[in-house]
Amino acid sequence: MISTVSSQNLIQISYLVVAFLFIVGLKRMSSPVTAASGIRWAGLGMLLATIVTLAFMGASQSNLILVIAAIGIGGALAWVSGKRVAMTDMPQMIALYNGMGGGAAAAIAAVELFRGKETSITHLSLAVMGGFIGAVSFSGSLIAFGKLQGLITKSIRFGGQKIVNLLILLGTLGLAVAVVSGINSAPPAVSGFFALALLLGVAMTLPIGGADMPVVISLYNALTGLAVAFEGFVLDNAAMIIAGTVVGSAGTLLTQLMAKAMNRSLGNVLFANFGESGGAAGAGVTGSQKPIEASDAGVMMAFSQKVIVVPGYGLAVAQAQHKVWELSQLLLERGVTVKFAIHPVAGRMPGHMNVLLAEAGVPYELIADLEEINAEFETADVALIIGANDVVNPLARTDPSSPIFGMPILNADKAKNIIVIKRGQGQGFSGIDNALFVLDQTRMLYGDGQAAVNQLIQAVKAVE
Amino acid sequence: MIDGIIALYIFMLAGFTGYEVISRVPVILHTPLMSGSNFVHGIVLVGAMVALAHAGSTLEQTIGFIGVILAAGNAVGGYVVTERMLKMFLASGNKQKKGHG
């Protein structure tokens, strides 16, 4: 008996240490200088929590073997996939791992509910809430993963979709109430509850367009945190409560920041589908795109005082970030001032573009965010737009009928010359015409991002 | 063990902590930090381990087993990708120092 009590104490104290390590880790991750050590602090916490739990959880031998086997399988698969994934595919990988966490929280709830020994209404409600949120986050994140990975290419929308989703939600809540109140807490009701919650996650996420996915992934990240906290209450596990709640609130703030940067409210992202309201939008864009040869563009940049590069997701897709840095270095050697202007939602998530540029070796000091750089476009001789579209569209400032009206944009149109590297003449990700492309001082350099930048490098090298 | 009102206090304070920690973060770290917080909720692993450890029926064992696999994936995957991303920030910072030194 004495040994049981002390092992319980040991678990509690170690969980306290774990919570401390997590918070310090997150704190350190919030500054570029200490960030890399932050994840190690948090990792140490996770290791400690796992070892202590493994040692003192009091499992039967057969269950202990199952636990170790499951950690081995899940850990090995995640390790290999995490090491292999390309930096450009990071967002969907985060979605996938996040979904797994949500699924695990739902599984904890399912084990508790199927066992049926829990009698406290509070615990039952928390288990059900955590299970609900976890299950929605699980299936929703998998859909988000599928979309970003290109496995699901269509946004499935149909008339009355919102009503169908509402009915699924009401059905889930109805079964939740039945399970908690004890009206019907038999296994079929519990199974039905989880099945509907999983279906809701799928139904909610399917109609959301790819451009809004970062916000959705961030939201599911926060939701998983909350689900973990709820299950922590059920299991009397302080480490889960604290870590889950911290992630829940941090993730909610992060989601708001992202939605704000895209000029979208969360409700808008979840319940209105992009492009629908703007279907009949605006007078559109008149004028024609004027092409330029890479050699001319290279000469123009080589003799500039200042070049501002605006990278967008197209750059990442073309894997052109290394080439762009090579081009920038050539220009820097010639005494040209080169800066990188990063829109808050460049790439697929806030900061994603910074990660990609860091990978290519671009120093921080050349990278400027929207507020810093916008005043500088007027003094720039060339704004080089690579794979960016909506974030430089002046219609966001001028055309109230445009779906992106009001979104903060990079004022690339103020530059003396604008060179846009683009695959073809079509519209961008959101399907909105871009007024920047038809300005008098804009020239289009058509082609694959990497190939086009390569031509620019040759052109600059040839100048002497 | 953790009483109702104490639990609410923990919930509230942890909520403020998360908000405060994130609110001073530069945009460049948003993606790594989202990934880092994704790793932190991988603590669900210990809950899943306990659930599986005390599972009685085959059904509970099966669900618990899947739960632990998923949770381990969350924790390990979250750690690996976050570390990879943050390492690049470190690397680019070092290059920067060399370039100016």
Coordinates of C-alpha atoms in Angstrom, one line a residue:
Chain A
M1 CA 0.0 0.0 0.0
I2 CA 2.8 2.4 1.0
S3 CA 4.6 1.7 -2.3
T4 CA 1.4 2.4 -4.3
V5 CA 1.0 5.8 -2.6
S6 CA 4.6 6.8 -3.1
S7 CA 4.5 5.8 -6.8
Q8 CA 1.4 7.9 -7.2
N9 CA 3.2 10.8 -5.6
L10 CA 6.2 10.2 -7.9
I11 CA 3.9 10.3 -11.0
Q12 CA 2.2 13.5 -9.8
I13 CA 5.5 15.2 -9.1
S14 CA 7.0 14.1 -12.4
Y15 CA 3.9 15.5 -14.2
L16 CA 4.5 18.8 -12.5
V17 CA 8.0 18.8 -13.9
V18 CA 6.6 17.8 -17.3
A19 CA 4.2 20.7 -17.3
F20 CA 7.0 23.0 -16.4
L21 CA 9.2 21.7 -19.2
F22 CA 6.4 22.1 -21.7
I23 CA 5.7 25.7 -20.8
V24 CA 9.4 26.6 -20.8
G25 CA 9.8 24.8 -24.1
L26 CA 6.9 26.7 -25.8
K27 CA 8.3 29.9 -24.3
R28 CA 11.7 29.3 -25.8
M29 CA 10.1 28.3 -29.1
S30 CA 8.6 31.8 -29.4
S31 CA 12.0 33.5 -30.1
P32 CA 14.2 32.6 -33.1
V33 CA 17.4 32.5 -31.0
T34 CA 16.2 30.0 -28.4
A35 CA 13.6 28.2 -30.6
A36 CA 15.7 25.1 -31.4
S37 CA 16.4 24.5 -27.7
G38 CA 12.7 24.9 -26.9
I39 CA 11.6 21.8 -28.7
R40 CA 14.3 19.9 -26.8
W41 CA 13.0 21.1 -23.4
A42 CA 9.5 20.0 -24.4
G43 CA 10.8 16.7 -25.8
L44 CA 12.5 16.0 -22.5
G45 CA 9.2 16.6 -20.8
M46 CA 7.5 14.1 -23.1
L47 CA 10.2 11.5 -22.5
L48 CA 9.9 11.9 -18.8
A49 CA 6.2 11.6 -18.8
T50 CA 6.3 8.5 -21.0
I51 CA 8.9 6.7 -18.9
V52 CA 7.3 7.5 -15.6
T53 CA 3.9 6.4 -16.9
L54 CA 5.3 3.2 -18.3
A55 CA 7.0 2.4 -15.0
F56 CA 4.1 3.1 -12.7
M57 CA 0.8 2.7 -14.6
G58 CA 0.3 -0.8 -13.2
A59 CA -0.6 -2.7 -16.3
S60 CA -1.1 -6.4 -16.6
Q61 CA 1.7 -8.1 -18.4
S62 CA -0.3 -8.6 -21.6
N63 CA -1.5 -5.0 -21.6
L64 CA 2.1 -3.8 -21.0
I65 CA 3.2 -5.7 -24.0
L66 CA 0.4 -4.1 -26.1
V67 CA 1.4 -0.6 -24.8
I68 CA 5.0 -1.1 -25.8
A69 CA 4.1 -2.6 -29.1
A70 CA 1.8 0.3 -30.0
I71 CA 4.3 2.9 -29.0
G72 CA 6.9 1.1 -31.2
I73 CA 4.5 0.9 -34.2
G74 CA 3.2 4.5 -34.0
G75 CA 6.5 6.0 -33.1
A76 CA 8.4 4.2 -35.8
L77 CA 5.9 5.2 -38.5
A78 CA 5.9 8.8 -37.4
W79 CA 9.6 9.0 -37.1
V80 CA 10.2 7.7 -40.6
S81 CA 7.5 9.9 -42.2
G82 CA 8.6 12.9 -40.2
K83 CA 12.2 12.6 -41.3
R84 CA 11.3 12.1 -45.0
V85 CA 8.6 14.8 -45.5
A86 CA 9.7 17.7 -47.7
M87 CA 9.6 21.2 -46.1
T88 CA 6.9 22.2 -48.6
D89 CA 4.7 19.4 -47.4
M90 CA 5.0 20.4 -43.7
P91 CA 1.4 21.8 -43.3
Q92 CA -0.3 18.6 -44.3
M93 CA 2.1 16.6 -42.1
I94 CA 1.2 18.7 -39.1
A95 CA -2.5 18.2 -39.9
L96 CA -1.9 14.4 -40.0
Y97 CA 0.0 14.3 -36.6
N98 CA -2.6 16.6 -35.1
G99 CA -5.4 14.4 -36.3
M100 CA -3.7 11.4 -34.7
G101 CA -3.7 13.3 -31.4
G102 CA -7.4 14.0 -31.7
G103 CA -8.0 10.4 -32.5
A104 CA -6.1 9.3 -29.4
A105 CA -8.2 11.6 -27.2
A106 CA -11.3 10.1 -28.8
A107 CA -10.0 6.6 -28.2
I108 CA -9.4 7.4 -24.5
A109 CA -13.0 8.6 -24.3
A110 CA -14.2 5.5 -26.1
V111 CA -12.4 3.1 -23.7
E112 CA -13.9 4.9 -20.7
L113 CA -17.4 5.0 -22.2
F114 CA -17.4 1.4 -23.4
R115 CA -16.2 0.2 -20.0
G116 CA -19.3 1.9 -18.5
K117 CA -17.9 2.1 -15.0
E118 CA -17.8 5.9 -14.9
T119 CA -20.8 7.2 -12.9
S120 CA -19.9 10.9 -12.2
I121 CA -21.9 13.1 -14.5
T122 CA -19.0 15.6 -14.6
H123 CA -16.6 13.0 -15.7
L124 CA -19.0 11.5 -18.2
S125 CA -19.7 14.9 -19.7
L126 CA -16.0 15.7 -20.0
A127 CA -15.3 12.3 -21.5
V128 CA -18.0 12.8 -24.1
M129 CA -17.0 16.4 -24.9
G130 CA -13.4 15.4 -25.3
G131 CA -14.4 12.4 -27.4
F132 CA -16.6 14.6 -29.6
I133 CA -14.0 17.2 -30.2
G134 CA -11.2 14.7 -30.6
A135 CA -13.2 12.7 -33.2
V136 CA -14.1 15.8 -35.2
S137 CA -10.5 16.9 -35.1
F138 CA -9.3 13.4 -36.2
S139 CA -11.5 13.0 -39.2
G140 CA -11.4 16.7 -40.1
S141 CA -7.6 16.7 -40.0
L142 CA -7.4 13.7 -42.2
I143 CA -9.6 15.4 -44.8
A144 CA -7.3 18.5 -44.5
F145 CA -4.3 16.3 -45.0
G146 CA -6.0 14.6 -48.0
K147 CA -6.7 18.0 -49.6
L148 CA -3.2 19.5 -49.2
Q149 CA -1.6 16.3 -50.2
G150 CA -3.7 16.4 -53.4
L151 CA -5.6 13.2 -52.6
I152 CA -8.8 15.0 -52.5
T153 CA -8.9 17.6 -55.3
K154 CA -12.6 18.7 -55.2
S155 CA -14.3 20.8 -52.6
I156 CA -17.5 18.9 -52.3
R157 CA -20.5 21.3 -52.0
F158 CA -24.1 20.8 -52.5
G159 CA -27.4 22.6 -51.8
G160 CA -28.6 22.2 -48.3
Q161 CA -25.2 21.1 -47.1
K162 CA -25.4 23.3 -44.0
I163 CA -28.7 21.8 -43.0
V164 CA -27.2 18.3 -43.5
N165 CA -24.2 19.2 -41.3
L166 CA -26.6 20.7 -38.7
L167 CA -28.6 17.5 -38.6
I168 CA -25.4 15.5 -38.1
L169 CA -24.4 17.8 -35.3
L170 CA -27.8 17.6 -33.6
G171 CA -27.8 13.8 -33.9
T172 CA -24.3 13.7 -32.3
L173 CA -25.4 15.9 -29.5
G174 CA -28.6 13.9 -29.0
L175 CA -26.6 10.7 -28.6
A176 CA -24.1 12.5 -26.3
V177 CA -26.9 13.6 -24.0
A178 CA -28.3 10.0 -24.0
V179 CA -25.0 8.6 -23.1
V180 CA -24.2 11.1 -20.4
S181 CA -27.6 11.0 -18.8
G182 CA -27.7 7.2 -18.8
I183 CA -30.9 7.1 -20.9
N184 CA -29.0 4.9 -23.3
S185 CA -25.3 4.4 -22.6
A186 CA -25.2 0.9 -24.2
P187 CA -22.4 0.2 -26.6
P188 CA -24.5 0.8 -29.8
A189 CA -25.3 4.4 -28.6
V190 CA -21.7 5.0 -27.8
S191 CA -20.6 3.7 -31.2
G192 CA -23.3 5.7 -33.0
F193 CA -22.1 8.8 -31.1
F194 CA -18.5 8.4 -32.3
A195 CA -19.6 7.5 -35.9
L196 CA -21.6 10.6 -36.2
A197 CA -18.8 12.8 -34.7
L198 CA -16.3 11.4 -37.2
L199 CA -18.8 12.0 -40.0
L200 CA -19.3 15.6 -38.8
G201 CA -15.5 16.2 -39.1
V202 CA -15.6 15.0 -42.7
A203 CA -18.7 16.8 -43.6
M204 CA -17.5 20.1 -42.1
T205 CA -14.1 20.0 -43.8
L206 CA -15.0 18.8 -47.3
P207 CA -16.5 22.0 -48.6
I208 CA -13.6 24.2 -47.3
G209 CA -11.3 25.3 -50.1
G210 CA -7.5 24.7 -50.1
A211 CA -6.7 28.3 -49.5
D212 CA -8.4 28.3 -46.1
M213 CA -6.8 25.0 -45.0
P214 CA -4.1 26.6 -42.8
V215 CA -6.8 28.3 -40.6
V216 CA -8.7 25.0 -40.4
I217 CA -5.5 23.0 -39.5
S218 CA -4.7 25.6 -36.8
L219 CA -8.3 25.4 -35.5
Y220 CA -8.1 21.6 -35.3
N221 CA -4.8 21.9 -33.5
A222 CA -6.5 24.0 -30.8
L223 CA -9.4 21.6 -30.7
T224 CA -7.2 18.6 -30.2
G225 CA -5.5 20.5 -27.3
L226 CA -8.9 21.0 -25.7
A227 CA -9.9 17.4 -26.2
V228 CA -6.7 16.3 -24.5
A229 CA -7.4 18.6 -21.6
F230 CA -10.9 17.2 -21.2
E231 CA -9.6 13.6 -21.2
G232 CA -7.0 14.8 -18.7
F233 CA -9.8 15.7 -16.3
V234 CA -11.4 12.3 -16.8
L235 CA -8.1 10.5 -16.0
D236 CA -7.1 12.9 -13.2
N237 CA -3.9 13.7 -15.2
A238 CA -2.6 17.2 -14.5
A239 CA 0.0 17.0 -17.3
M240 CA -2.7 16.4 -19.9
I241 CA -4.9 19.1 -18.4
I242 CA -2.2 21.8 -18.4
A243 CA -0.5 20.9 -21.8
G244 CA -3.9 20.4 -23.5
T245 CA -5.3 23.8 -22.2
V246 CA -2.1 25.7 -23.1
V247 CA -2.3 24.3 -26.6
G248 CA -6.0 25.0 -26.8
S249 CA -5.7 28.7 -25.9
A250 CA -2.4 29.2 -27.9
G251 CA -3.9 27.5 -30.9
T252 CA -7.1 29.6 -30.7
L253 CA -5.0 32.8 -30.7
L254 CA -2.9 31.5 -33.6
T255 CA -6.0 30.6 -35.5
Q256 CA -7.4 34.2 -35.0
L257 CA -4.1 35.7 -36.1
M258 CA -4.1 33.6 -39.3
A259 CA -7.7 34.4 -40.1
K260 CA -7.1 38.1 -39.6
A261 CA -4.0 38.0 -41.8
M262 CA -6.2 36.6 -44.6
N263 CA -9.0 39.0 -43.8
R264 CA -11.4 36.1 -43.1
S265 CA -13.4 35.6 -40.0
L266 CA -13.4 32.1 -38.6
G267 CA -17.1 31.8 -39.2
N268 CA -16.5 32.8 -42.8
V269 CA -13.9 30.1 -43.2
L270 CA -16.1 27.4 -41.7
F271 CA -19.5 28.3 -43.0
A272 CA -19.1 30.4 -46.2
N273 CA -17.3 28.9 -49.1
F274 CA -14.7 31.1 -50.7
G275 CA -15.6 32.5 -54.1
E276 CA -19.4 31.9 -53.7
S277 CA -20.2 35.4 -52.5
G278 CA -17.8 36.9 -55.0
G279 CA -19.2 35.0 -57.9
A280 CA -20.7 38.0 -59.6
A281 CA -17.9 40.2 -58.4
G282 CA -16.7 43.5 -59.7
A283 CA -16.0 45.1 -63.0
G284 CA -13.1 42.7 -63.3
V285 CA -9.8 43.6 -64.6
T286 CA -9.3 45.2 -68.0
G287 CA -6.0 45.5 -69.9
S288 CA -3.6 43.0 -71.1
Q289 CA -0.6 41.2 -69.7
K290 CA 2.7 42.3 -71.3
P291 CA 5.4 39.6 -71.5
I292 CA 9.2 40.1 -71.0
E293 CA 12.2 37.9 -71.9
A294 CA 14.3 36.6 -69.0
S295 CA 17.5 38.3 -70.5
D296 CA 15.8 41.7 -70.4
A297 CA 14.5 41.2 -66.9
G298 CA 17.9 40.1 -65.7
V299 CA 19.6 43.2 -67.1
M300 CA 16.9 45.4 -65.5
M301 CA 17.5 43.8 -62.1
A302 CA 21.3 43.9 -62.5
F303 CA 21.3 47.7 -62.9
S304 CA 18.8 48.4 -60.2
Q305 CA 19.5 50.1 -56.8
K306 CA 16.9 48.0 -55.0
V307 CA 15.0 44.8 -55.7
I308 CA 12.3 43.5 -53.5
V309 CA 11.4 39.8 -54.0
V310 CA 7.9 38.8 -53.2
P311 CA 7.8 35.0 -52.9
G312 CA 4.5 33.1 -52.8
Y313 CA 3.4 29.5 -52.6
G314 CA 4.2 29.0 -56.3
L315 CA 7.8 29.4 -55.4
A316 CA 7.7 26.6 -52.9
V317 CA 5.8 24.4 -55.3
A318 CA 8.5 24.9 -57.9
Q319 CA 11.2 24.3 -55.2
A320 CA 12.8 27.5 -56.4
Q321 CA 13.8 29.0 -53.1
H322 CA 17.5 27.9 -53.4
K323 CA 17.6 29.4 -56.9
V324 CA 16.1 32.7 -55.8
W325 CA 18.7 33.0 -53.1
E326 CA 21.4 32.3 -55.7
L327 CA 20.0 35.1 -57.8
S328 CA 19.8 37.4 -54.8
Q329 CA 23.5 36.7 -53.9
L330 CA 24.5 37.6 -57.5
L331 CA 22.6 40.9 -57.2
L332 CA 24.0 41.6 -53.7
E333 CA 27.5 41.1 -55.1
R334 CA 26.8 43.8 -57.7
G335 CA 25.8 46.2 -54.9
V336 CA 22.0 45.9 -55.4
T337 CA 19.9 46.1 -52.2
V338 CA 17.8 42.9 -52.1
K339 CA 14.9 42.4 -49.7
F340 CA 12.4 39.6 -49.3
A341 CA 8.8 40.8 -48.6
I342 CA 6.8 38.1 -46.8
H343 CA 3.0 38.4 -46.6
P344 CA 1.6 36.9 -43.3
V345 CA 0.0 34.1 -45.3
A346 CA 2.6 33.5 -47.9
G347 CA 3.2 29.8 -48.3
R348 CA 0.4 27.8 -46.7
M349 CA 0.7 28.9 -43.1
P350 CA 2.0 32.0 -41.4
G351 CA 5.7 31.7 -41.3
H352 CA 5.8 28.8 -43.8
M353 CA 7.6 31.0 -46.3
N354 CA 10.2 32.0 -43.6
V355 CA 10.9 28.3 -43.0
L356 CA 11.4 27.7 -46.7
L357 CA 13.7 30.7 -47.1
A358 CA 15.6 29.7 -44.0
E359 CA 16.1 26.3 -45.6
A360 CA 17.6 28.0 -48.6
G361 CA 20.0 30.0 -46.3
V362 CA 18.5 33.5 -46.7
P363 CA 19.5 35.5 -43.6
Y364 CA 16.7 36.9 -41.4
E365 CA 17.8 40.5 -41.9
L366 CA 16.9 40.4 -45.6
I367 CA 13.4 39.2 -44.7
A368 CA 10.8 41.8 -44.0
D369 CA 7.2 41.4 -43.1
L370 CA 4.3 43.4 -44.5
E371 CA 4.3 46.4 -42.1
E372 CA 8.1 46.9 -42.5
I373 CA 8.3 46.6 -46.2
N374 CA 5.2 48.3 -47.6
A375 CA 6.6 51.8 -47.4
E376 CA 9.7 50.6 -49.2
F377 CA 8.1 49.5 -52.4
E378 CA 8.0 53.1 -53.7
T379 CA 11.8 53.2 -53.6
A380 CA 12.2 49.9 -55.2
D381 CA 13.3 49.7 -58.8
V382 CA 12.1 46.2 -59.3
A383 CA 9.5 44.1 -57.4
L384 CA 10.1 40.5 -58.4
I385 CA 6.9 38.5 -57.8
I386 CA 7.4 34.7 -57.8
G387 CA 4.4 32.5 -57.5
A388 CA 2.4 35.1 -55.4
N389 CA -0.9 36.3 -56.6
D390 CA -3.7 37.4 -54.2
V391 CA -1.3 38.9 -51.7
V392 CA -0.2 41.5 -54.2
N393 CA -3.5 42.1 -55.9
P394 CA -4.3 45.9 -55.6
L395 CA -8.0 45.1 -56.0
A396 CA -7.9 44.3 -52.3
R397 CA -7.4 48.0 -51.7
T398 CA -9.6 49.4 -54.5
D399 CA -12.5 47.2 -55.4
P400 CA -15.1 46.8 -52.7
S401 CA -16.9 44.1 -54.7
S402 CA -13.8 41.8 -54.8
P403 CA -13.9 38.9 -52.4
I404 CA -10.4 39.8 -51.1
F405 CA -11.3 43.5 -50.6
G406 CA -9.8 44.7 -47.3
M407 CA -7.2 42.0 -47.1
P408 CA -3.8 43.6 -46.2
I409 CA -1.6 43.2 -49.3
L410 CA 2.0 43.9 -50.2
N411 CA 2.0 47.2 -52.2
A412 CA 4.1 45.7 -55.0
D413 CA 2.2 47.9 -57.4
K414 CA 4.0 51.0 -56.1
A415 CA 7.4 49.7 -57.3
K416 CA 8.8 51.4 -60.4
N417 CA 9.0 48.1 -62.3
I418 CA 7.3 44.8 -61.6
I419 CA 8.3 41.5 -62.9
V420 CA 5.9 38.6 -62.4
I421 CA 7.1 35.0 -62.8
K422 CA 4.0 33.0 -63.5
R423 CA 3.2 29.7 -65.1
G424 CA 0.6 30.9 -67.5
Q425 CA -2.0 33.6 -68.0
G426 CA -4.7 32.1 -65.7
Q427 CA -6.1 33.2 -62.4
G428 CA -4.6 32.3 -59.0
F429 CA -5.5 29.9 -56.3
S430 CA -8.6 31.8 -55.4
G431 CA -9.8 32.4 -59.0
I432 CA -9.7 36.2 -58.7
D433 CA -8.3 38.4 -61.5
N434 CA -5.2 40.3 -60.5
A435 CA -5.1 44.0 -61.4
L436 CA -1.3 44.0 -60.8
F437 CA -0.6 41.9 -63.8
V438 CA -2.0 44.4 -66.3
L439 CA -0.4 47.6 -64.9
D440 CA 1.8 49.6 -67.3
Q441 CA 5.0 49.0 -65.3
T442 CA 4.3 45.2 -65.0
R443 CA 6.0 42.6 -67.2
M444 CA 5.2 38.9 -67.2
L445 CA 7.9 36.3 -67.3
Y446 CA 6.0 33.1 -68.1
G447 CA 7.4 29.7 -67.1
D448 CA 8.0 27.3 -64.3
G449 CA 9.4 29.2 -61.3
Q450 CA 12.7 27.3 -61.1
A451 CA 13.4 27.4 -64.8
A452 CA 12.5 31.1 -65.0
V453 CA 14.8 32.0 -62.0
N454 CA 17.5 30.0 -63.6
Q455 CA 17.3 32.0 -66.8
L456 CA 17.4 35.2 -64.7
I457 CA 20.6 34.0 -63.0
Q458 CA 22.2 33.4 -66.4
A459 CA 21.0 36.8 -67.6
V460 CA 22.5 38.6 -64.6
K461 CA 25.8 36.6 -64.9
A462 CA 26.0 37.6 -68.6
V463 CA 25.9 41.3 -67.6
E464 CA 29.4 42.7 -67.5
Chain B
M1 CA -7.6 13.7 -6.7
I2 CA -8.0 16.9 -8.7
D3 CA -11.1 18.6 -7.2
G4 CA -13.6 20.4 -9.4
I5 CA -12.7 23.9 -8.4
I6 CA -9.0 23.2 -8.4
A7 CA -9.4 21.7 -11.9
L8 CA -11.1 24.9 -13.0
Y9 CA -8.3 27.0 -11.6
I10 CA -5.7 24.9 -13.4
F11 CA -7.8 25.2 -16.6
M12 CA -8.0 29.0 -16.3
L13 CA -4.4 29.6 -15.5
A14 CA -3.1 27.2 -18.2
G15 CA -5.4 29.0 -20.7
F16 CA -3.8 32.4 -19.9
T17 CA -0.4 30.9 -20.0
G18 CA -0.9 29.6 -23.5
Y19 CA -2.3 32.9 -24.7
E20 CA 0.6 34.8 -23.2
V21 CA 3.3 32.5 -24.5
I22 CA 2.0 32.8 -28.1
S23 CA 1.0 36.5 -28.1
R24 CA 4.6 37.7 -28.3
V25 CA 5.6 35.4 -31.2
P26 CA 7.0 36.8 -34.4
V27 CA 5.2 35.7 -37.6
I28 CA 8.3 33.9 -38.8
L29 CA 7.9 31.4 -36.0
H30 CA 4.1 30.7 -36.4
T31 CA 4.4 27.5 -38.4
P32 CA 7.2 26.0 -36.2
L33 CA 5.2 27.0 -33.1
M34 CA 2.0 25.5 -34.4
S35 CA 4.0 22.4 -35.0
G36 CA 5.5 22.7 -31.5
S37 CA 2.2 23.1 -29.8
N38 CA 1.0 20.1 -31.9
F39 CA 3.8 18.1 -30.4
V40 CA 2.9 19.3 -26.9
H41 CA -0.6 17.9 -27.1
G42 CA 1.1 14.6 -27.9
I43 CA 1.0 14.2 -24.1
V44 CA -2.3 12.5 -24.9
L45 CA 0.1 9.5 -25.1
V46 CA 0.3 9.1 -21.4
G47 CA -3.5 9.1 -21.2
A48 CA -3.8 6.5 -24.0
M49 CA -1.2 4.4 -22.2
V50 CA -3.1 4.4 -19.0
A51 CA -6.4 3.7 -20.8
L52 CA -4.8 0.7 -22.6
A53 CA -3.1 -0.5 -19.4
H54 CA -6.4 -0.7 -17.6
A55 CA -8.4 -2.1 -20.5
G56 CA -10.4 -5.2 -19.6
S57 CA -12.3 -6.4 -22.6
T58 CA -10.9 -7.1 -26.1
L59 CA -12.9 -4.2 -27.4
E60 CA -11.3 -1.8 -24.9
Q61 CA -7.8 -3.3 -25.7
T62 CA -8.4 -2.8 -29.4
I63 CA -9.4 0.8 -29.1
G64 CA -6.7 1.5 -26.5
F65 CA -4.1 -0.1 -28.8
I66 CA -5.2 2.1 -31.7
G67 CA -5.2 5.1 -29.3
V68 CA -1.6 4.5 -28.2
I69 CA -0.5 4.1 -31.8
L70 CA -2.1 7.4 -32.8
A71 CA -0.8 9.2 -29.7
A72 CA 2.7 7.9 -30.2
G73 CA 2.5 9.1 -33.9
N74 CA 1.4 12.6 -32.7
A75 CA 4.2 12.9 -30.1
V76 CA 7.1 11.4 -32.2
G77 CA 5.9 13.0 -35.6
G78 CA 5.3 16.3 -33.9
Y79 CA 8.8 16.3 -32.4
V80 CA 10.6 15.2 -35.5
V81 CA 9.1 17.8 -37.9
T82 CA 9.3 20.7 -35.3
E83 CA 13.0 19.9 -34.7
R84 CA 13.7 19.8 -38.4
M85 CA 12.1 23.2 -39.0
L86 CA 13.7 24.9 -36.0
K87 CA 17.1 23.5 -36.9
M88 CA 16.9 25.4 -40.2
F89 CA 16.4 28.6 -38.4
L90 CA 19.5 27.9 -36.4
A91 CA 21.5 27.0 -39.5
S92 CA 20.5 30.1 -41.3
G93 CA 21.3 32.2 -38.2
N94 CA 24.8 30.7 -38.2
K95 CA 25.4 31.3 -41.8
Q96 CA 24.4 34.9 -41.2
K97 CA 27.0 35.2 -38.5
K98 CA 29.7 33.7 -40.7
G99 CA 28.8 36.0 -43.6
H100 CA 29.3 39.0 -41.5
G101 CA 32.3 37.8 -39.4

